[in-house]
Short mmCIF file of C-alpha atoms in Angstrom, two decimals:
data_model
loop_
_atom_site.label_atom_id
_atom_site.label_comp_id
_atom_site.label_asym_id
_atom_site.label_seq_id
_atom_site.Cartn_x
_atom_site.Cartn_y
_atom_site.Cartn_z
CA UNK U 559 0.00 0.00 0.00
CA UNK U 560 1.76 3.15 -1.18
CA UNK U 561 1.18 5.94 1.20
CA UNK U 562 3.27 8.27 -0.54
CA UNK U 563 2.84 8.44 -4.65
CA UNK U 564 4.24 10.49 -7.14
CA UNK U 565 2.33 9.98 -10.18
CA UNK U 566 4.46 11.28 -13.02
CA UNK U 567 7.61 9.07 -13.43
CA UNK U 568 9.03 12.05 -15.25
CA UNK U 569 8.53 15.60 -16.60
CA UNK U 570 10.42 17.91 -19.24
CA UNK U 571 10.66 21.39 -19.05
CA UNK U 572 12.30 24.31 -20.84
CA UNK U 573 15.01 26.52 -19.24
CA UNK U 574 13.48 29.34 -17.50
CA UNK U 575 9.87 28.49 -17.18
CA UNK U 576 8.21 27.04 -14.28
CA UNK U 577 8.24 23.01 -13.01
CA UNK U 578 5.81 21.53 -10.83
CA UNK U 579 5.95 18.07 -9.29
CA UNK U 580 3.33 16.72 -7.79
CA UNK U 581 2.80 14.37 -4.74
CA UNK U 582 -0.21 12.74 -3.18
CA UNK U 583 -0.66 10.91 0.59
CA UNK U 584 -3.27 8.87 2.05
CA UNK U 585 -2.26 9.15 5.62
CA UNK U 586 -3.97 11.98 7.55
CA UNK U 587 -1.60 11.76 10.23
CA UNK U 588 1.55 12.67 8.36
CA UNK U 589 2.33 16.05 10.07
CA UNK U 590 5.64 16.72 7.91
CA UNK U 591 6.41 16.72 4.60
CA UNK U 592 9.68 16.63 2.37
CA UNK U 593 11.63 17.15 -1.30
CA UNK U 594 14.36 15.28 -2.13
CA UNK U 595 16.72 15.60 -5.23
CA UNK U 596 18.66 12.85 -6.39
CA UNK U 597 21.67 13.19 -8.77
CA UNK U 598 23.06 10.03 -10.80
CA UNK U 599 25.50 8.45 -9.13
CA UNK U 600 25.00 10.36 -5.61
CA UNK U 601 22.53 10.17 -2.89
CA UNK U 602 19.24 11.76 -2.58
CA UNK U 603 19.76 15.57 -0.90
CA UNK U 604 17.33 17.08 1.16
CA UNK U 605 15.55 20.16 -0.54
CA UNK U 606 12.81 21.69 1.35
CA UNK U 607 10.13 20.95 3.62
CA UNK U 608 6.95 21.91 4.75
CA UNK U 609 4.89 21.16 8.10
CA UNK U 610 1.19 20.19 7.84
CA UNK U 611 0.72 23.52 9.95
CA UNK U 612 1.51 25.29 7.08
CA UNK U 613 -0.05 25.62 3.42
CA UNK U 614 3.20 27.44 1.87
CA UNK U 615 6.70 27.25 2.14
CA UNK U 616 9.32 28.81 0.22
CA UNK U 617 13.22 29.28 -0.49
CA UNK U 618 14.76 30.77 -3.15
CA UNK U 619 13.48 29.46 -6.29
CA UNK U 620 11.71 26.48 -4.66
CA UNK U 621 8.21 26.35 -2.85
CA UNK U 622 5.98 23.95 -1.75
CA UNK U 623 2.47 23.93 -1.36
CA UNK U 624 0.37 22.02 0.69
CA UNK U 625 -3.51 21.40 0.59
CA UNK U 626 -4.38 19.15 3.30
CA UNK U 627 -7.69 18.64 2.40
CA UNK U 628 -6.90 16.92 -0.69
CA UNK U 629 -3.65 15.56 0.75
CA UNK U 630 -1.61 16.55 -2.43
CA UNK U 631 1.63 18.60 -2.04
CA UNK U 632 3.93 20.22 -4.90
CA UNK U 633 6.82 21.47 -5.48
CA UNK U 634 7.65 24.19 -8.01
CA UNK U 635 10.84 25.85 -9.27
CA UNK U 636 11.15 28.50 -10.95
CA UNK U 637 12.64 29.46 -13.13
CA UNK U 638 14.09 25.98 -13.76
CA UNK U 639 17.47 25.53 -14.64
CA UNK U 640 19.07 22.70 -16.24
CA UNK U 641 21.42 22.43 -12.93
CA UNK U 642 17.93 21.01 -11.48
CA UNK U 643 17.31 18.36 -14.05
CA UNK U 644 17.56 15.09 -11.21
CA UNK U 645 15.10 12.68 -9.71
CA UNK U 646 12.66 14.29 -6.91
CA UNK U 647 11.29 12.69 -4.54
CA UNK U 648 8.76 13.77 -1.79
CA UNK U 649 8.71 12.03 1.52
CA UNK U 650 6.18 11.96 4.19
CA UNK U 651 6.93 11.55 8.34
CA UNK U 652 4.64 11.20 11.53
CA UNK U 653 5.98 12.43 14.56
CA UNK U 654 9.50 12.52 13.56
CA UNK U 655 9.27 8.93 13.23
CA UNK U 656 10.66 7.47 9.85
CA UNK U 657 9.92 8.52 6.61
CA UNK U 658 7.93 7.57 3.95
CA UNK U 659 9.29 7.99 0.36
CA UNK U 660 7.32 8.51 -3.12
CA UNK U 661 8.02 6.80 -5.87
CA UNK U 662 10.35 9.68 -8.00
CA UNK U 663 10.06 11.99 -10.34
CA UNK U 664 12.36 12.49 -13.30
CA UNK U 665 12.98 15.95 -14.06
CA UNK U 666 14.46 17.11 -17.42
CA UNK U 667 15.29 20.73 -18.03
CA UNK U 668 15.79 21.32 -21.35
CA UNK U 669 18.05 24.08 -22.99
CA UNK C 20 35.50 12.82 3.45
CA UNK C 21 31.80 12.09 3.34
CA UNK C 22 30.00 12.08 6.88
CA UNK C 23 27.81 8.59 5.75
CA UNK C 24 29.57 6.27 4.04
CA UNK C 25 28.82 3.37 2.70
CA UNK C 26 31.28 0.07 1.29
CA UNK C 27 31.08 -1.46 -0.81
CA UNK C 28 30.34 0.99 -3.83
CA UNK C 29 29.71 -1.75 -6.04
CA UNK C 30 29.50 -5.71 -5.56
CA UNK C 31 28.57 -8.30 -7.75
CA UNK C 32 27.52 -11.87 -6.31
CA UNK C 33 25.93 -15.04 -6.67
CA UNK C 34 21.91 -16.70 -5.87
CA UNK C 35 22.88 -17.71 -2.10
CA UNK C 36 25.93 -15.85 -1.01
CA UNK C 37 25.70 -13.62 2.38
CA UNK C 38 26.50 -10.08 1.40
CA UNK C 39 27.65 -7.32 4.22
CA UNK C 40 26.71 -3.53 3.47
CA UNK C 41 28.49 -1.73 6.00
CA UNK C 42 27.29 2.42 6.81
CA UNK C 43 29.60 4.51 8.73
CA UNK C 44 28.78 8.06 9.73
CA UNK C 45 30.40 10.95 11.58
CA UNK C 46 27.47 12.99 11.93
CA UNK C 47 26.96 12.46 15.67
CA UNK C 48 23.25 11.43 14.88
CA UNK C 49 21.46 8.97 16.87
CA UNK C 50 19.24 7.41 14.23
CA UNK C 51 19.87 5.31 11.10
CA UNK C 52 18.25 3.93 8.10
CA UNK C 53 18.91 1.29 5.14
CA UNK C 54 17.07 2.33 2.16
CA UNK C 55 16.51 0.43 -1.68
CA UNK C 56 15.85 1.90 -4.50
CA UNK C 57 14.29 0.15 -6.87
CA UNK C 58 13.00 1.75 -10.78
CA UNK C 59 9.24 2.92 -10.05
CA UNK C 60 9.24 1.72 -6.79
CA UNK C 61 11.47 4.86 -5.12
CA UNK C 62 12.89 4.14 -1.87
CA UNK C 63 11.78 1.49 0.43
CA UNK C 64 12.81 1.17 4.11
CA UNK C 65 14.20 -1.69 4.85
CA UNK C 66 14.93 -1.23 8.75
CA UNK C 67 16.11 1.62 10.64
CA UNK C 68 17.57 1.95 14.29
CA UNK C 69 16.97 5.21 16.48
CA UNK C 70 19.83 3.71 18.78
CA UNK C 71 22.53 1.21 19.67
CA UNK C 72 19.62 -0.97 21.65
CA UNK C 73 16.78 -0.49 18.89
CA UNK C 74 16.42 -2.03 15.88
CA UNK C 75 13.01 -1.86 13.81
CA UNK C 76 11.80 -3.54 10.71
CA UNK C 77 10.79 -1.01 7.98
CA UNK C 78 8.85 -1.88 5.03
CA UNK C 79 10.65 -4.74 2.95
CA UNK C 80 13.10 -6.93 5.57
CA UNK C 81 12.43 -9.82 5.05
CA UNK C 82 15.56 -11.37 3.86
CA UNK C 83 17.75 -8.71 5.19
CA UNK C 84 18.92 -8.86 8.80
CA UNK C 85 20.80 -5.61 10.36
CA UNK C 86 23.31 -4.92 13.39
CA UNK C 87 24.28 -1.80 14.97
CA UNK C 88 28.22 -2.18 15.94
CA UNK C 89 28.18 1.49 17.57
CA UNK C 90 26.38 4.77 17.32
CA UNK C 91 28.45 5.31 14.15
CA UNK C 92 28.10 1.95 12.48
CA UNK C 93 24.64 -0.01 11.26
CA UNK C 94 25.44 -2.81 8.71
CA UNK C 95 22.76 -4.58 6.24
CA UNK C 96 23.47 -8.32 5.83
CA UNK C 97 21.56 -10.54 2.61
CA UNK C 98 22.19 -13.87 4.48
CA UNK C 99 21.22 -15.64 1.21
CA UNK C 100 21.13 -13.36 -1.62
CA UNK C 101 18.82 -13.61 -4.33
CA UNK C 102 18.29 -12.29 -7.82
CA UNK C 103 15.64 -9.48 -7.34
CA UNK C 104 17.74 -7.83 -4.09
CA UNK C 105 19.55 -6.18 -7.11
CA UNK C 106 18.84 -2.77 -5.96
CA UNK C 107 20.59 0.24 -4.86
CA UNK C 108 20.78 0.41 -1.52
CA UNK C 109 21.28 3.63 0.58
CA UNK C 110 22.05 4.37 4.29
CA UNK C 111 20.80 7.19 5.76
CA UNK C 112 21.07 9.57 9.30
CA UNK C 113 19.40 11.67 11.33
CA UNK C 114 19.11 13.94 14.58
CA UNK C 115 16.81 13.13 17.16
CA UNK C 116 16.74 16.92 17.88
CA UNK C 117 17.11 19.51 15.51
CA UNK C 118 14.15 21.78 15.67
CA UNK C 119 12.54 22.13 12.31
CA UNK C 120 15.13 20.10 10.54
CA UNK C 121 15.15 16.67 12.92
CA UNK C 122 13.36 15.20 9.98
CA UNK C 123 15.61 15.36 7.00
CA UNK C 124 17.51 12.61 6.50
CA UNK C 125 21.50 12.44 5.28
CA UNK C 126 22.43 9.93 2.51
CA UNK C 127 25.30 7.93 1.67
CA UNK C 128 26.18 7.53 -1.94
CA UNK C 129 24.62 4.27 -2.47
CA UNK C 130 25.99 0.72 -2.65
CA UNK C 131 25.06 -0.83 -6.08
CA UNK C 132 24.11 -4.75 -5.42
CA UNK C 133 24.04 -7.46 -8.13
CA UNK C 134 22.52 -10.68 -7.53
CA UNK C 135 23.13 -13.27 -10.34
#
């Protein structure tokens, strides 16, 4: 039973415009949220993170949004750069107690 | 130097050899994770240990058994490897307590496992 799922295996975008990712839970009681980005070759580096208390959270060229009530969180980056082309992933947590990981999302920024 | 490392990098083996991942950190953190990654599957916890005295199964162990030598040191053992624990496996840390951040998690590079 996937708790976490990321429902686009990948995504191309051009240089400069915007990228969303996209990230669905089923379990209510995650209370924290989190983006991973995962270069070949290297391990998955934490990106941002959001608590269920919130509904935004940004840094820099990277925010994530939250709507609880449809239990769907993305991420977007803008403007994309082809420096972010990597595999996302979005992880869930309950009470700082280990996390749950989505399935990835292949990003491609294109020139 | 990286602060979790893993050994080996790379191994190739045979259907029923026992295979040793070994994790090493010297981030001072309390808690520690073995991870797969699998294509379309993401990562999958295997089992994860918030101390020297606990050890927890996470979503996929069986087949996998785990010890943790020291604070520093949590090992993943295949005690009979099979073909479809090819995978890339990842160890990971944490902080108990870190305020905002005591959730993220700090990766090794990965240990690339071939079962033929």
């Amino acid at each position: 039973d996937q708790q976490v799922k990321q429902n686009s295996p990948s995504l191309s975008v051009q240089e400069g415009r915007i990228s969303i990712l996209n990230c669905d839970y089923t379990n209510s009681m995650f209370d924290y949220f989190l983006w991973y980005k995962k270069y070949p070759a290297e391990g998955p580096t934490f990106l941002i993170s959001i608590s269920s208390i919130k509904d935004k959270n940004e840094d820099g060229r990277f925010t994530v949004f939250l709507n609880k009530s449809a239990k769907h969180l993305s991420l977007h980056i803008v403007p994309s750069q082809p420096g972010d082309s990597a595999v996302y992933f979005c992880a869930a947590t309950f009470n700082t107690d280990k996390l749950i990981f989505g399935t990835g999302t292949r990003l491609q920024v294109f020139p | 130097d990286a602060d979790v490392t893993q050994t080996p990098r790379n191994r190739i083996t045979k259907t029923g050899k026992r295979i040793m991942l070994e994790c090493s950190q010297t981030k001072g953190h309390d808690r520690m994770y073995w991870y797969r990654q699998d294509p379309g599957l993401g990562l999958r916890l295997i089992y994860y240990s918030f101390d020297v005295k606990d050890i927890n199964k996470g979503e996929i162990s069986d087949g996998y058994s785990v010890s943790r030598q020291a604070q520093a040191k949590f090992s993943l053992s295949l005690e009979s490897a099979i073909p479809n624990q090819t995978a890339l496996y990842f160890c990971a840390t944490s902080a108990l307590h870190e305020g905002a951040r005591s959730r993220e998690l700090f990766f090794g590079e990965g240990s690339r496992l071939t079962v033929l």
